[in-house]
Amino acid sequence: MRRIDRVFKQLKAKGEKALIPFITAGDPDLATTRALALEMAARGADILELGVPFSDPLADGPTIQAASLRAMQGGVHLEDVLNLAGELRAQTQIPLILMGYYNPMLQYGLERTAAKAADNGVDGFIIPDLPPEEASPWRVAAAKAKIATIFLAAPTSGAERVRTLGRLTKGFLYYVSVTGITGARTELPPDLAASLKEVRALVKCPLAVGFGISTPEQVAALAPYVDGVVVGSAIVQRVARLRGPELIKEVGDFIAALKAPLRGK
Amino acid sequence: MLPDRHGRYGRYGGRFVPETLMPALLELEEAYRRIHRTPEFRQELSWYLKDYVGRPTPLYFARHLTAELGGPQIYIKREDLAHTGAHKINNTLGQGLLARRMGKTRLIAETGAGQHGVATATVAALLGLSCDIYMGTEDIRRQRLNVIRMNLLGAKVVPVESGSRTLKDAMNDAIRDWVTNVRHTHYVLGSVGGPHPYPMIVRDFQAVIGQEARAQLRRRTGKLPQCLVACVGGGSNAMGLFNAFRDDPVRFVGVEAAGHGVHTQHHSATLVAGTVGVLHGAFSYLLQDPWGNIQEAHSLAPGLDYPGVGPEHAWFKDKGRAEYVAVTDTEALSGFNLLSRTEGILPALESAHAIAYLKRLAPEYTADDIVIVNLSGRGDKDVDAVAEAMEVSVEAY
Ligand SMILES: Cc1ncc(COP(=O)(O)O)c(C=O)c1O
């Protein structure tokens, strides 16, 4: 059974929801990413999302753009991130998902990306600029390597597309909370809970929500409507601000605080 | 006629965008297909093109340039005489009228040279829509005149600080804005690039250039030209000229910017020296490193300073329907001089690339042959940059 599916199943049995933190791999360097990933896994993360640096991250706000740039300045690219996944896999069984734009995968080769990802214990990919209409070649390569392709659904998608996305996605459906790009927000859309209820009714797979979620209070408010919550920019902001053991401790504590409202009663 | 149902020109094109934008692209395609052929829309557009833009633009026989080059008869399609001074208005007017019918209240655009920004701001003012223009800070510096024009037209120019601070980065931020405000905003993409349906819509709105030129030349000479020449940034003025001749035995030459030279790291010759991949929503040629990161382009002409190109040009290249060549910054400057001195016309630096290539092309033809070159824009915006660059390159003469 796939690692992602197993996590959702086990959490469900316990009445828990998944915490899915995101950081950009290589920000500010690969050693820090490795340490952060292991700390997050130890402090309550259920699934890890690692961003693959890209020169033109057009679905991302300033925080993740800057992280991508810092990683690129260190020369980090797709193959490094795949290798990092391999190192992490030797130390943890937490599901690993790579979030990256399509062109680097295309240049590396879709089959080669999928095969190397599988070898290194990567469980899935989220590709923000690859809608289902364009995804067939990658889905074939991913399916062959038993890698999950996780699709995003957006507030603009409408019922018909959400249903299709729910059918095509593997692991879970990633619902984008805001009509917009990534970035921590102090307030989420007032109709978000209602939208999540609608989406929930349209799909059978596990449902996670992300984009803009930055506090334990927001996580607590959303938990009843989903199977998982993704937190990205709020963590990346801490990576930008802090260094060394102080960073590891701060992120670990933050993960614990975010996970608390997801543990159920 | 391409594109196919999936927005593909052969293997090129497509819609590589975040899910948030997919419904907007589908809505835009549906609205365009429904509206653009209706008599009301066509009447409205052609009325504006005539009385507001000043179309048809002349097809001017450049006698002195012809004599100077000593090869074919050279005709110049005078898009520089269109309102706002470039071909960009053909597209922004079409998209603006479409956006209004779709109930959108706000226009956004990216701009490099500022010509597309000015043309979008103009249409926004005309149609009473609000308008934000994304522009790299390097281009804001290089094209100050157009920044002032956009401000005077009531648009907000949003400075973009990321990357090379030029057209590619402006386009990233315009797309980010559209992702955020898609419900009431129309993104007026400025060239035949980006995700489907833009390459098709922009081509169709720019096709008036070639339709006019073809009719004008036939009326005047009864002939077809041997060759068409146009500069290629994203490729809209070139596609606009080529499109009406696509089934004719006419040679197409697209001129890219070689910057400091195609063998240096500083050029924008995407079709000549690039490789295939995905940028800004389309599969096409682009400038990239081996890891698929997009490389910074360079050209003295801000409108050509872009590491991508429209997918239909990529398809034309592979099929051999069009040839793509590149001329350097220095050659473009001499093209600028050539047209200024022989014909009394200051070309935009972008268009100066097409003019410059005529020098290389002329020896292949005789006086019986006809070449049409697209003068995509006027050079007023570039006089500071040209004056500055001349001082440097004067030594090279
Ligand atoms: C005068 C002029 N010509 C050409 C271009 C290049 O665009 P395209 O290749 O789409 O015609 C621009 C772009 O800004 C321009 O301003």
XYZ file of C-alpha atoms and ligand atoms in Angstrom:
678
model
C 0.000 0.000 0.000
C 1.254 3.448 -0.835
C 2.698 5.423 2.029
C 0.349 8.399 1.474
C -2.783 6.242 1.459
C -1.609 4.431 4.575
C -1.059 7.674 6.474
C -4.559 8.949 5.710
C -6.047 5.614 6.647
C -4.183 5.385 9.945
C -5.017 8.970 10.866
C -8.664 8.413 10.076
C -8.744 5.403 12.325
C -7.364 7.590 15.122
C -9.702 10.495 14.382
C -6.733 12.658 13.405
C -5.997 14.962 10.471
C -2.740 15.212 8.546
C -0.306 18.069 8.917
C 1.544 18.597 5.646
C 4.337 21.169 5.960
C 6.129 22.604 2.934
C 9.670 23.921 2.673
C 11.790 24.683 -0.368
C 14.606 22.166 -0.743
C 18.031 23.782 -0.610
C 16.831 26.888 1.235
C 19.296 28.039 2.403
C 21.185 24.777 1.792
C 20.507 21.042 1.538
C 21.897 20.206 4.964
C 19.439 22.596 6.602
C 16.568 21.139 4.597
C 17.543 17.640 5.737
C 17.686 18.680 9.386
C 14.389 20.550 9.115
C 12.646 17.648 7.401
C 13.683 15.185 10.083
C 12.725 17.587 12.854
C 9.304 18.205 11.293
C 8.728 14.463 10.939
C 9.628 14.006 14.603
C 7.449 16.863 15.846
C 4.138 15.971 14.234
C 4.282 16.315 10.468
C 2.459 13.459 8.732
C 3.546 14.094 5.140
C 6.402 16.303 3.901
C 6.299 18.541 0.881
C 9.617 19.654 -0.581
C 9.729 22.435 -3.136
C 11.995 22.034 -6.158
C 13.676 25.385 -6.880
C 12.710 27.027 -10.172
C 13.627 30.298 -11.813
C 10.067 31.398 -12.568
C 7.661 30.103 -9.898
C 4.551 31.815 -11.187
C 2.102 30.244 -8.749
C 4.136 31.458 -5.792
C 4.102 34.641 -3.767
C 7.161 36.602 -2.607
C 8.040 34.270 0.310
C 8.449 31.103 -1.751
C 9.891 33.030 -4.707
C 12.647 34.253 -2.412
C 13.204 30.747 -1.027
C 13.472 29.374 -4.548
C 16.012 32.040 -5.408
C 18.101 31.312 -2.288
C 18.170 27.623 -3.192
C 19.079 28.348 -6.801
C 21.912 30.574 -5.658
C 23.247 27.481 -3.925
C 23.015 25.651 -7.260
C 20.267 23.285 -6.093
C 18.205 21.647 -8.843
C 15.864 18.735 -9.382
C 18.487 15.985 -9.166
C 19.792 17.344 -5.856
C 16.279 17.294 -4.445
C 15.767 13.713 -5.614
C 19.045 12.748 -3.929
C 18.004 14.536 -0.765
C 14.777 12.522 -0.769
C 16.893 9.370 -0.913
C 18.874 10.453 2.146
C 15.676 11.251 4.027
C 14.107 7.952 3.045
C 17.022 6.130 4.690
C 16.053 7.779 7.972
C 12.256 8.151 7.985
C 9.164 6.500 6.593
C 7.171 9.734 6.345
C 5.616 10.214 2.863
C 7.649 12.610 0.718
C 6.023 14.765 -1.919
C 7.935 17.006 -4.299
C 6.297 20.218 -5.419
C 7.865 21.563 -8.552
C 7.185 23.265 -11.853
C 6.939 21.249 -15.031
C 9.873 22.453 -17.093
C 12.705 21.112 -14.895
C 10.995 17.687 -14.912
C 10.524 17.859 -18.653
C 14.194 18.670 -19.210
C 15.375 15.938 -16.831
C 13.039 13.558 -18.622
C 9.611 12.535 -17.333
C 10.395 8.813 -17.130
C 13.784 9.508 -15.639
C 12.276 11.851 -13.042
C 9.630 9.319 -12.071
C 12.026 6.381 -11.959
C 14.643 8.194 -9.917
C 11.953 9.565 -7.608
C 10.654 6.057 -7.010
C 14.174 4.733 -6.356
C 14.713 7.472 -3.800
C 11.489 6.888 -1.922
C 9.510 9.856 -3.228
C 5.777 9.168 -2.986
C 4.204 11.864 -5.110
C 4.468 15.058 -7.104
C 2.465 18.266 -7.075
C 3.048 20.234 -10.278
C 1.343 23.617 -10.046
C 1.567 24.443 -13.749
C 0.356 21.069 -14.991
C -3.451 20.954 -15.162
C -5.105 17.635 -16.031
C -5.474 18.682 -19.675
C -1.685 18.597 -20.097
C -0.823 15.898 -17.599
C -1.160 12.683 -19.617
C 2.526 12.160 -20.475
C 3.570 12.721 -16.871
C 0.736 10.601 -15.457
C 1.835 7.684 -17.627
C 5.426 7.999 -16.444
C 4.374 8.446 -12.822
C 1.958 5.531 -12.852
C 4.649 3.253 -14.266
C 6.956 4.188 -11.398
C 4.095 4.003 -8.859
C 4.418 7.695 -8.033
C 1.286 9.639 -7.105
C 0.281 12.679 -9.165
C -1.524 15.007 -6.807
C -3.806 17.509 -8.498
C -4.822 20.908 -7.241
C -8.399 22.165 -7.255
C -9.160 25.862 -6.970
C -12.083 28.061 -5.915
C -12.571 28.846 -9.604
C -12.681 25.182 -10.692
C -16.425 24.599 -10.422
C -18.159 21.329 -9.574
C -17.480 19.508 -12.813
C -13.733 20.078 -12.764
C -13.506 19.302 -9.042
C -15.170 15.958 -9.689
C -12.724 15.185 -12.512
C -9.752 16.288 -10.438
C -10.930 14.147 -7.558
C -11.084 11.158 -9.865
C -7.663 11.721 -11.405
C -5.677 12.639 -8.329
C -3.712 10.075 -6.347
C -3.135 10.194 -2.599
C -5.302 13.228 -1.949
C -6.838 16.250 -3.635
C -5.116 19.519 -2.789
C -7.696 22.283 -2.512
C -6.273 25.780 -2.971
C -7.901 27.894 -0.264
C -7.668 31.232 -2.053
C -8.043 32.500 -5.574
C -4.413 33.460 -5.727
C -0.792 32.529 -5.247
C 1.012 31.048 -2.263
C 1.803 33.229 0.720
C 0.854 33.465 4.390
C -2.383 35.333 4.981
C -3.807 36.705 8.195
C -7.338 36.083 7.007
C -8.713 33.265 4.909
C -11.755 33.642 2.645
C -14.950 33.760 4.736
C -16.637 31.162 2.520
C -13.759 28.673 2.740
C -15.516 26.245 5.094
C -18.568 26.205 2.823
C -16.385 25.596 -0.236
C -14.612 22.720 1.502
C -17.967 21.133 2.343
C -18.952 21.338 -1.300
C -15.688 19.835 -2.486
C -15.911 17.110 0.113
C -19.287 16.091 -1.272
C -17.916 15.911 -4.811
C -14.867 13.698 -4.271
C -14.140 10.381 -2.628
C -10.398 10.789 -2.054
C -8.807 12.410 1.001
C -8.945 16.201 0.870
C -6.226 18.597 1.976
C -6.352 22.374 2.009
C -3.446 24.761 1.571
C -2.254 28.232 0.460
C -2.193 31.005 2.990
C -2.691 28.934 6.133
C -0.279 30.218 8.735
C -1.517 29.818 12.332
C -2.692 27.001 14.654
C -5.999 28.885 14.970
C -6.582 28.712 11.220
C -5.624 25.039 11.243
C -8.112 24.396 14.050
C -10.870 26.200 12.162
C -10.329 24.176 8.991
C -9.672 20.772 10.540
C -13.316 19.630 10.670
C -13.721 19.999 6.907
C -10.622 18.242 5.605
C -8.281 15.281 5.992
C -5.142 17.365 5.913
C -3.789 20.895 6.104
C -0.781 22.225 4.188
C 1.316 24.995 5.712
C 4.077 26.481 3.570
C 4.959 30.176 3.521
C 4.586 30.540 7.297
C 7.365 27.960 7.757
C 9.470 29.336 4.914
C 9.340 32.786 6.554
C 10.986 31.247 9.610
C 13.631 29.596 7.443
C 14.373 32.999 5.933
C 14.721 34.628 9.345
C 16.613 32.157 11.483
C 19.719 29.952 11.333
C 21.206 26.832 12.900
C 19.806 25.166 16.048
C 17.563 28.152 16.686
C 15.825 27.596 13.339
C 15.428 23.860 13.910
C 13.905 24.409 17.337
C 11.590 27.213 16.175
C 10.264 25.181 13.235
C 9.902 22.075 15.410
C 7.873 24.009 17.989
C 5.759 25.570 15.237
C 5.016 22.140 13.751
C 3.973 20.842 17.162
C 1.665 23.833 17.609
C 0.134 23.351 14.169
C -0.386 19.628 14.735
C -2.058 19.991 18.135
C -5.497 21.008 16.789
C -5.325 18.130 14.275
C -4.912 15.409 16.890
C -8.584 15.184 17.638
C -10.064 14.511 21.020
C -6.508 25.827 -39.379
C -4.470 25.384 -36.239
C -4.471 25.304 -33.303
C -6.245 22.031 -32.639
C -8.774 21.533 -29.868
C -6.046 21.371 -27.266
C -4.472 24.603 -28.371
C -1.619 22.783 -30.103
C 0.365 23.717 -33.176
C 1.887 20.333 -33.854
C 3.646 19.540 -30.575
C 3.771 23.198 -29.508
C 1.398 25.330 -27.472
C -0.989 23.984 -24.849
C -2.085 25.353 -21.500
C 0.491 24.841 -18.756
C -1.083 27.008 -16.088
C -2.251 26.704 -12.483
C -5.682 25.149 -12.068
C -7.043 28.518 -10.880
C -6.581 29.877 -14.406
C -7.873 26.909 -16.385
C -11.544 27.893 -16.101
C -10.629 31.462 -17.137
C -8.805 30.215 -20.228
C -11.717 27.971 -21.139
C -14.134 30.853 -20.597
C -11.984 33.157 -22.722
C -11.796 30.634 -25.534
C -15.523 30.042 -25.425
C -16.290 33.773 -25.398
C -13.843 34.445 -28.212
C -15.268 31.709 -30.420
C -18.806 32.869 -29.721
C -18.239 36.591 -30.129
C -15.482 37.346 -32.596
C -17.304 36.312 -35.745
C -20.591 38.016 -34.945
C -21.424 40.949 -37.227
C -21.811 43.306 -34.259
C -18.338 42.560 -32.926
C -16.711 42.741 -36.344
C -18.425 46.028 -37.100
C -17.448 47.521 -33.782
C -13.826 46.382 -34.125
C -13.440 47.587 -37.697
C -15.008 50.924 -36.851
C -12.470 51.447 -34.070
C -9.630 50.187 -36.253
C -10.504 52.710 -38.930
C -11.587 55.823 -37.059
C -9.584 55.378 -33.870
C -6.427 53.486 -34.846
C -6.229 55.010 -38.323
C -6.238 51.799 -40.329
C -5.461 50.767 -42.928
C -1.852 51.698 -42.318
C 0.004 52.519 -45.535
C 2.087 50.054 -47.485
C 4.877 52.397 -48.398
C 7.253 51.796 -51.301
C 10.641 52.696 -49.829
C 12.340 54.015 -52.953
C 15.468 55.336 -51.266
C 16.022 52.299 -49.113
C 15.467 50.136 -52.186
C 18.088 52.119 -54.102
C 20.522 52.036 -51.178
C 20.326 48.259 -50.833
C 20.312 47.571 -54.586
C 18.281 44.370 -54.418
C 14.506 43.841 -54.343
C 11.786 46.467 -54.222
C 11.195 47.103 -50.565
C 7.758 47.908 -49.259
C 7.265 48.954 -45.654
C 4.080 48.118 -43.772
C 3.651 51.207 -41.637
C 2.427 49.885 -38.290
C 4.407 52.747 -36.778
C 1.610 55.012 -38.022
C -1.086 53.175 -36.080
C -2.413 55.062 -33.058
C 0.022 54.792 -30.118
C 2.860 54.085 -32.549
C 3.007 50.315 -32.890
C 1.057 47.269 -34.014
C 0.209 46.400 -30.413
C -3.042 48.413 -30.519
C -4.607 45.965 -33.032
C -4.531 43.299 -30.366
C -5.352 45.390 -27.305
C -8.393 46.870 -29.004
C -9.693 43.432 -29.958
C -9.071 42.008 -26.504
C -10.459 45.107 -24.801
C -13.735 44.905 -26.711
C -13.893 41.185 -25.972
C -13.190 41.734 -22.260
C -15.933 44.327 -22.035
C -18.408 41.902 -23.550
C -17.275 39.304 -21.040
C -18.171 41.727 -18.245
C -14.599 42.261 -17.047
C -13.930 45.623 -15.415
C -10.166 45.609 -15.183
C -7.344 45.056 -17.662
C -3.824 44.003 -16.798
C -0.828 43.480 -19.059
C 2.898 42.892 -19.090
C 5.097 45.158 -21.105
C 8.733 45.319 -22.159
C 9.139 48.187 -24.577
C 6.111 49.815 -23.048
C 4.290 49.766 -26.382
C 1.947 46.992 -25.357
C 1.471 48.697 -21.998
C 0.633 51.988 -23.691
C -1.725 50.252 -26.118
C -3.493 48.471 -23.246
C -3.696 51.651 -21.159
C -5.114 53.457 -24.188
C -7.862 50.916 -24.704
C -8.635 50.900 -20.977
C -9.062 54.674 -21.082
C -11.186 54.414 -24.198
C -13.476 51.732 -22.807
C -13.591 52.989 -19.225
C -11.816 50.017 -17.657
C -9.260 50.189 -14.866
C -5.741 49.153 -15.786
C -2.510 47.920 -14.191
C 0.627 47.369 -16.254
C 3.506 45.195 -15.041
C 6.925 46.365 -16.159
C 10.438 45.381 -15.123
C 12.422 48.152 -13.476
C 15.174 47.791 -16.081
C 12.584 48.495 -18.786
C 11.081 51.349 -16.769
C 14.534 52.888 -16.908
C 14.997 52.163 -20.620
C 11.553 53.244 -21.795
C 10.785 56.221 -19.615
C 8.705 57.943 -22.262
C 6.229 55.090 -22.379
C 6.009 54.952 -18.582
C 4.960 58.592 -18.599
C 2.433 57.898 -21.351
C 0.862 55.048 -19.388
C 0.574 57.245 -16.311
C -1.030 60.033 -18.312
C -3.527 57.530 -19.702
C -4.617 56.709 -16.166
C -2.978 53.301 -15.853
C -0.893 52.214 -12.901
C 2.587 50.985 -13.786
C 3.617 48.288 -11.325
C 7.421 47.960 -11.105
C 8.771 44.399 -11.157
C 12.054 43.810 -9.318
C 12.564 40.076 -9.788
C 14.932 38.237 -12.139
C 16.390 40.311 -14.929
C 13.726 42.974 -14.281
C 12.534 42.749 -17.864
C 9.672 41.308 -19.890
C 9.794 37.718 -18.594
C 9.577 38.890 -15.009
C 6.796 41.349 -15.812
C 4.878 38.460 -17.335
C 5.367 36.318 -14.205
C 3.845 39.052 -12.077
C 1.016 39.725 -14.521
C 0.125 36.021 -14.376
C 0.287 36.117 -10.551
C -2.082 39.085 -10.571
C -4.433 37.278 -12.919
C -4.430 34.166 -10.699
C -5.499 36.413 -7.833
C -8.051 38.647 -9.577
C -9.271 36.409 -12.361
C -12.948 36.831 -11.621
C -13.189 40.459 -12.744
C -9.867 40.978 -14.545
C -8.929 40.255 -18.138
C -5.257 39.637 -18.841
C -4.369 41.331 -22.123
C -1.438 39.194 -23.180
C 0.720 41.153 -25.579
C 2.074 38.637 -28.036
C 1.355 35.291 -29.683
C 2.805 33.454 -26.669
C 1.387 32.217 -23.388
C -1.275 29.569 -22.888
C -3.993 28.742 -25.403
C -6.157 30.565 -26.508
C -3.847 33.612 -26.448
C -1.576 32.650 -29.367
C -4.673 32.162 -31.513
C -6.522 35.291 -30.366
C -3.519 37.574 -30.706
C -2.679 36.141 -34.138
C -6.228 36.677 -35.314
C -6.355 40.280 -34.089
C -2.947 41.031 -35.622
C -3.798 39.287 -38.899
C -5.189 42.595 -40.163
C -1.574 43.618 -40.889
C -1.043 40.919 -43.504
C -4.589 41.093 -44.870
C -4.127 44.765 -45.613
C -0.596 44.388 -46.955
C -1.619 41.580 -49.283
C -4.550 43.552 -50.705
C -2.534 46.770 -50.926
C 0.283 45.136 -52.854
C -2.048 43.315 -55.208
C -3.939 46.498 -55.927
C -0.744 48.293 -56.633
C 1.299 45.666 -58.496
C -1.044 42.760 -59.078
C 1.601 40.521 -57.499
C 2.463 38.653 -54.376
C 5.709 39.503 -52.622
C 8.637 37.076 -52.726
C 9.437 37.538 -49.070
C 8.122 38.954 -45.791
C 10.432 40.158 -43.031
C 9.488 40.995 -39.450
C 11.177 41.095 -36.069
C 10.256 38.419 -33.531
C 10.021 39.004 -29.802
C 7.024 36.940 -28.803
C 6.148 36.990 -32.477
C 2.910 38.951 -32.834
C 3.842 41.497 -35.493
C 5.535 38.755 -37.516
C 2.571 36.382 -37.226
C 0.239 39.277 -37.993
C 2.064 39.909 -41.250
C 2.631 36.251 -42.180
C -0.816 34.856 -41.459
C -2.643 36.111 -44.559
C 0.116 34.684 -46.770
C 0.374 31.286 -45.141
C -0.964 29.415 -48.165
C 0.915 31.551 -50.700
C 4.331 30.754 -52.171
C 5.894 33.509 -50.094
C 9.022 33.215 -47.997
C 8.758 34.203 -44.314
C 11.756 35.526 -42.393
C 11.539 36.222 -38.665
C 14.361 38.275 -37.206
C 15.302 37.673 -33.588
C 17.625 39.694 -31.386
C 21.185 38.362 -31.235
C 22.092 40.946 -28.577
C 25.850 40.720 -28.120
C 25.880 37.621 -30.370
C 24.106 34.246 -30.328
C 27.282 32.547 -29.088
C 27.430 34.749 -26.009
C 25.194 34.508 -22.924
C 23.557 37.787 -23.908
C 20.928 37.364 -26.588
C 17.216 36.751 -27.124
C 17.446 34.452 -30.138
C 15.014 31.857 -28.852
C 14.242 30.113 -32.141
C 17.767 30.389 -33.520
C 19.620 29.227 -30.420
C 17.067 27.906 -27.915
C 15.698 24.481 -26.986
C 12.153 23.291 -26.344
C 10.346 23.434 -23.023
C 7.536 25.083 -21.090
C 7.481 28.753 -20.153
C 4.505 30.970 -19.334
C 1.939 28.363 -20.168
C 3.149 27.135 -23.551
C 5.418 24.433 -24.903
C 7.749 26.176 -27.329
C 11.358 27.145 -27.832
C 13.003 28.948 -24.963
C 16.340 29.900 -23.472
C 17.151 27.653 -20.541
C 19.972 25.969 -18.679
C 20.400 22.182 -18.644
C 18.264 21.986 -15.479
C 15.274 23.660 -17.071
C 15.665 27.005 -15.360
C 14.879 29.900 -17.648
C 17.831 32.019 -18.674
C 17.853 35.754 -18.779
C 17.596 37.176 -22.259
C 19.326 40.264 -23.548
C 18.558 42.757 -26.276
C 18.987 46.462 -26.689
C 15.344 46.352 -27.839
C 13.206 45.797 -24.739
C 10.336 44.355 -26.801
C 12.587 41.537 -28.027
C 14.274 40.950 -24.669
C 12.381 37.768 -23.833
C 13.558 34.130 -23.501
C 10.432 32.593 -25.049
C 8.501 32.749 -28.314
C 5.001 31.976 -29.555
C 4.269 28.292 -30.231
C 3.078 28.770 -33.794
C 6.495 30.174 -34.698
C 8.084 27.079 -33.159
C 5.875 25.001 -35.393
C 6.704 27.156 -38.451
C 10.386 26.647 -37.679
C 10.179 22.870 -37.412
C 8.047 22.609 -40.541
C 10.350 24.921 -42.437
C 7.460 27.280 -43.195
C 9.452 30.218 -41.873
C 13.147 30.898 -41.412
C 14.421 32.521 -38.275
C 17.602 34.544 -38.150
C 19.156 36.916 -35.647
C 20.853 40.291 -35.798
C 22.992 41.876 -33.086
C 22.441 45.067 -31.113
C 25.078 46.753 -33.260
C 23.450 45.667 -36.512
C 20.070 46.843 -35.226
C 21.544 50.259 -34.488
C 22.840 50.481 -38.027
C 19.386 49.438 -39.253
C 17.961 52.252 -37.157
C 20.349 54.698 -38.831
C 19.729 53.311 -42.275
C 15.982 53.842 -42.209
C 16.265 57.194 -40.482
C 18.656 58.575 -43.073
C 17.266 57.010 -46.263
C 13.555 57.388 -45.616
C 13.222 59.882 -42.778
C 11.554 57.296 -40.544
C 12.821 56.525 -37.034
C 11.999 52.865 -36.422
C 11.457 51.277 -33.014
C 14.607 49.389 -31.996
C 12.600 46.176 -32.295
C 11.627 46.938 -35.893
C 15.191 48.098 -36.590
C 16.191 44.423 -36.326
C 13.995 43.612 -39.322
C 15.345 46.596 -41.248
C 18.913 45.567 -40.444
C 18.366 42.095 -41.845
C 17.361 43.565 -45.209
C 21.048 44.327 -45.772
C 21.851 40.626 -45.604
C 18.760 39.633 -47.564
C 18.929 42.146 -50.418
C 21.705 40.442 -52.423
C 19.491 37.342 -52.810
C 16.926 39.266 -54.859
C 16.678 41.360 -58.011
C 14.713 44.483 -58.847
C 11.788 42.393 -60.092
C 11.300 40.915 -56.655
C 9.299 42.410 -53.832
C 10.053 42.220 -50.116
C 7.650 43.536 -47.484
C 9.137 44.472 -44.148
C 6.952 45.109 -41.133
C 7.742 48.374 -39.415
C 6.133 47.276 -36.168
C 6.653 50.551 -34.319
C 8.061 54.049 -34.270
C 11.337 54.963 -32.640
C 10.509 57.946 -30.444
C 10.605 55.786 -27.329
C 14.156 54.714 -28.192
C 15.931 57.950 -28.994
C 17.607 58.196 -25.574
C 18.777 54.588 -25.706
C 20.010 54.959 -29.269
C 21.878 58.165 -28.493
C 23.516 56.480 -25.509
C 24.413 53.346 -27.456
C 25.719 55.243 -30.470
C 28.396 56.905 -28.375
C 29.662 53.486 -27.469
C 29.318 51.902 -30.856
C 30.526 54.893 -32.884
C 34.067 53.614 -32.286
C 33.070 50.372 -33.921
C 32.346 52.078 -37.242
C 7.488 48.080 -31.814
C 7.559 46.661 -31.383
N 7.872 45.718 -32.269
C 7.954 44.426 -31.924
C 7.771 44.004 -30.621
C 7.951 42.558 -30.308
O 6.773 41.873 -30.087
P 6.186 40.869 -31.162
O 7.266 39.922 -31.549
O 5.068 40.209 -30.445
O 5.719 41.664 -32.315
C 7.428 44.946 -29.654
C 7.192 44.531 -28.259
O 7.130 45.258 -27.333
C 7.333 46.315 -30.043
O 7.026 47.261 -29.141
